[in-house]
Each structure stands twice: as C-alpha cells, then as structure tokens.
Amino acid sequence: MANRLQQLYGNIDIYLFDQLLKGRFDGCTNVLDVGCGGGRNIVYFLQNGYEVYGIDPNPEAVALVKALAKELAPATPPTNFSIGKAEQLPFEDEMFDLIVCSAVLHFAADSNHFDAMLRSIWCALKTGGYFFARLASDIGIEDKVIPLGNSRYALPDGSERFLVNEQVLMEYTASLGGELFEPIKTTNVQNLRCMTTWCLRKVASPKPSPGERTFPL
C-alpha cells in the first residue's frame, strides 16, 4: 500500500496532499510549480491530466523534472519546465489555475525580494485561481529567532531564513486581492523551526507594490 501511495502522489507536501483530498483543485486544468526541484509535488498532477509547468533556478533540478514528466506524462512538452527565478516568471499574466510554491519564498534576500517574487507569481495566476505556499515563519518561536538584518533571521536549527508572521501574510492577502481558502496553519518542529501553510484564492486585482516595508516579527 505504501508503494502504491508513492506511485500515485510521490513525496508530495502533506498539506498539498490535504487539499487534493478535499477536492480543492478538481476544477483546475493547469498548474505551475515555482521552485519545482525534482518534481516531488507534481507527480499527481502529471498522472491525472493536468497541464503541468515547473520552474527552478537549478539546472540539475529542471533536468530531473523533465525526465519525470517524460516518464509519467509523455505528452507533456519538455519546454513546460524551465530554468528561472520566481521574481522573473516567463509566463503570460493570468495563465494558471493553480500555482504551488513550497519552501521557496523564505529564501528571499530581503523584503523587496520577497515582494517581487510574490507579485510575479500572483500576476501569473488567473482570477479565481489558487495559490498554495509553504514558507518559514516565526509563528510560535518569536522569542527564539535572531534578527540578522534585511528581514532575515537565524533559526534555532542553525539555518538562516527570511521569515514572515500572520500579520504580514494577512496584509499581503488583502493587498494582492486574495482571500484565504484555508486557515493559516503552522507546524512547529520542536521549537527549532516553523513552517506555515498559506492558501489563497485570487479574487481581485492587486494594489500597487508597497515598496520597501518592515516585516514586524
């Protein structure tokens, strides 16, 4: 049974799997995975008739995901997978029904970089489309992270990440013209790091970028 599940879903993010079980994306026809890596989050989509795209700055990862797509969905053009950055997506506006961005946004260099990545992604999302993100936050470990400047923090697990909190996520939800389709959820890994799931549906055009901002952690 375990092997069968892996064949069906790969090593999918458990919270993305949760949305699939709820049927949230049943009406979607295409999906973009931003920071796709080797494709762990697109196995299900490749095998179930979705038009799948992926982008990643790592050429080796893109080669792996092309090979995965060739195996699981041979009709998928290899050009659907490309080398690139989240802040410079090479896609038309309002192109995708669903955009997945798992463990990517917390690599932002500063708040302006975070803003650029997020707005680039948002432009590629159709009105009515879904955005699924997992990213590091300080929620629950506010007193355990050390500020390093530029909205980046040292975490107890020894890593350095750009961190958000619920206030920042809700401010962006409003300014982007989105609404939560799932409550914000955070997993605390033994007070060493926290990963937050942020699920938005695009309901309106975004307001202009606020430019330089402070992330109140």
XYZ file of C-alpha atoms in Angstrom:
217
model
C 0.000 0.000 0.000
C 2.818 2.405 0.864
C 4.433 1.841 -2.545
C 1.074 2.369 -4.233
C 0.585 5.705 -2.467
C 4.028 6.857 -3.501
C 3.334 5.878 -7.100
C 0.148 7.950 -7.028
C 1.416 11.023 -5.177
C 5.206 10.911 -4.961
C 6.796 12.608 -1.951
C 4.150 15.328 -2.015
C 3.944 18.056 0.611
C 1.451 16.677 3.136
C -0.524 19.933 3.215
C -0.828 19.988 -0.568
C -1.995 16.374 -0.341
C -4.629 17.551 2.143
C -6.002 19.995 -0.433
C -6.153 17.268 -3.064
C -8.102 15.032 -0.691
C -10.561 17.877 -0.154
C -11.051 18.172 -3.915
C -9.974 21.797 -3.833
C -8.261 21.762 -7.218
C -10.642 19.459 -9.098
C -11.758 22.318 -11.348
C -8.217 23.331 -12.282
C -6.759 22.376 -15.651
C -3.190 23.646 -15.392
C -0.636 24.047 -12.618
C 2.713 25.764 -12.167
C 5.207 24.619 -9.547
C 7.513 27.528 -8.680
C 10.758 26.112 -7.320
C 9.769 22.674 -8.559
C 13.030 20.939 -7.649
C 12.938 17.361 -8.879
C 9.140 17.396 -9.096
C 8.006 15.873 -5.822
C 4.814 17.966 -5.780
C 3.710 17.361 -9.368
C 3.523 13.545 -9.602
C -0.237 13.531 -9.001
C -0.858 16.328 -11.493
C 1.228 14.687 -14.213
C -0.690 11.436 -13.836
C -4.148 12.975 -13.744
C -4.453 15.007 -16.902
C -3.316 18.431 -15.724
C -1.220 20.660 -17.942
C 1.878 20.897 -15.764
C 4.621 23.511 -15.747
C 7.633 23.960 -13.497
C 10.433 26.451 -12.994
C 13.545 26.292 -10.845
C 16.883 28.160 -10.778
C 18.797 24.870 -10.542
C 19.537 23.340 -13.999
C 20.006 19.873 -12.493
C 16.574 20.025 -10.876
C 14.970 21.065 -14.154
C 16.657 18.138 -15.931
C 15.249 15.776 -13.292
C 11.724 17.133 -13.545
C 11.821 16.880 -17.354
C 12.778 13.215 -17.020
C 9.971 12.674 -14.509
C 7.425 14.280 -16.821
C 8.644 12.187 -19.760
C 8.100 9.040 -17.716
C 4.723 9.894 -16.185
C 3.136 12.096 -18.854
C 4.996 11.658 -22.171
C 2.700 14.121 -23.970
C 3.872 16.963 -21.722
C 6.273 19.200 -23.698
C 9.718 19.387 -22.068
C 9.583 23.144 -22.699
C 6.983 23.341 -19.911
C 9.917 23.064 -17.489
C 12.471 25.840 -17.464
C 15.344 27.396 -15.547
C 14.328 30.654 -13.941
C 13.585 32.701 -10.849
C 10.322 33.280 -9.019
C 10.656 37.042 -9.344
C 11.020 36.833 -13.131
C 8.491 34.252 -14.274
C 8.438 33.895 -18.087
C 4.682 33.371 -18.335
C 1.698 35.380 -19.502
C -0.464 37.143 -16.930
C -3.432 35.142 -15.625
C -2.160 31.890 -17.140
C -2.536 29.335 -14.339
C -5.444 27.881 -12.371
C -3.110 26.729 -9.594
C 0.368 27.808 -8.541
C 2.319 25.797 -5.982
C 5.293 27.378 -4.215
C 6.640 25.139 -1.473
C 9.740 26.046 0.585
C 10.821 28.839 -1.769
C 9.728 32.258 -0.503
C 11.799 32.055 2.685
C 14.951 32.230 0.560
C 14.192 35.886 -0.207
C 17.217 38.142 0.316
C 15.077 40.920 1.846
C 11.527 42.279 1.935
C 11.777 43.807 -1.551
C 12.895 40.460 -2.993
C 10.032 38.706 -1.221
C 7.587 41.251 -2.622
C 8.973 40.832 -6.157
C 8.700 37.039 -6.019
C 5.192 37.097 -4.658
C 3.860 39.652 -7.139
C 5.465 37.877 -10.092
C 3.729 34.678 -9.035
C 0.442 36.480 -8.465
C 0.488 38.014 -11.953
C 0.695 34.536 -13.497
C -2.333 33.330 -11.506
C -5.805 33.533 -13.041
C -8.545 35.437 -11.269
C -10.373 32.709 -9.378
C -7.195 30.627 -9.279
C -5.475 29.074 -6.271
C -2.082 29.805 -4.726
C -0.597 27.234 -2.342
C 2.539 28.268 -0.438
C 4.621 26.786 2.345
C 7.238 29.047 3.874
C 9.199 29.592 7.065
C 7.735 31.866 9.724
C 8.389 32.934 13.282
C 4.898 31.924 14.428
C 5.337 30.163 17.760
C 9.098 30.777 18.025
C 9.131 34.583 18.090
C 11.484 34.673 21.081
C 13.868 32.102 19.630
C 14.872 33.718 16.313
C 17.749 36.196 15.990
C 17.473 39.147 13.576
C 20.283 39.353 11.021
C 19.014 42.370 9.076
C 17.100 42.630 5.800
C 14.187 40.714 7.362
C 16.319 37.584 7.646
C 16.726 35.632 10.871
C 18.859 32.907 12.402
C 16.730 29.953 13.465
C 17.408 27.557 16.352
C 18.060 24.765 13.825
C 21.145 26.658 12.582
C 19.625 27.864 9.303
C 19.069 31.436 8.110
C 15.719 32.325 6.566
C 13.522 35.210 5.550
C 10.620 34.968 7.997
C 7.019 36.131 7.934
C 4.251 36.129 10.514
C 0.463 36.083 10.399
C 0.186 39.870 10.235
C 2.423 40.048 7.162
C 0.559 37.220 5.439
C -2.820 38.802 6.094
C -1.594 42.198 4.872
C -0.434 40.597 1.644
C -3.673 38.636 1.336
C -5.560 41.931 1.307
C -3.142 43.924 -0.869
C -2.895 41.182 -3.505
C -6.643 40.897 -3.813
C -6.813 37.427 -2.350
C -8.829 35.507 0.183
C -7.866 32.547 2.330
C -9.363 29.269 1.147
C -7.849 27.504 4.160
C -6.920 28.938 7.567
C -3.246 29.764 8.008
C -1.595 26.732 9.629
C 1.854 26.479 11.159
C 3.876 23.388 12.024
C 6.329 23.871 14.870
C 9.208 21.387 14.680
C 10.291 21.064 18.304
C 10.893 24.854 18.572
C 13.710 24.574 16.017
C 11.807 25.970 13.015
C 8.262 26.695 11.935
C 6.698 26.180 8.514
C 3.467 27.945 7.642
C 0.906 26.958 5.012
C -0.642 29.941 3.215
C -3.515 29.167 0.833
C -5.039 31.972 -1.246
C -7.634 32.331 -3.957
C -7.257 35.306 -6.303
C -10.449 37.355 -6.253
C -9.354 40.840 -7.381
C -6.537 42.801 -8.990
C -3.635 43.567 -6.631
C -2.889 47.012 -5.311
C 0.453 48.615 -6.288
C 3.540 47.218 -4.592
C 4.175 48.928 -1.247
C 7.901 49.003 -1.990
C 10.276 48.870 0.980
C 8.468 47.651 4.055
C 9.234 46.400 7.503
C 8.306 42.885 8.478
C 7.185 43.145 12.119
C 8.401 39.917 13.651
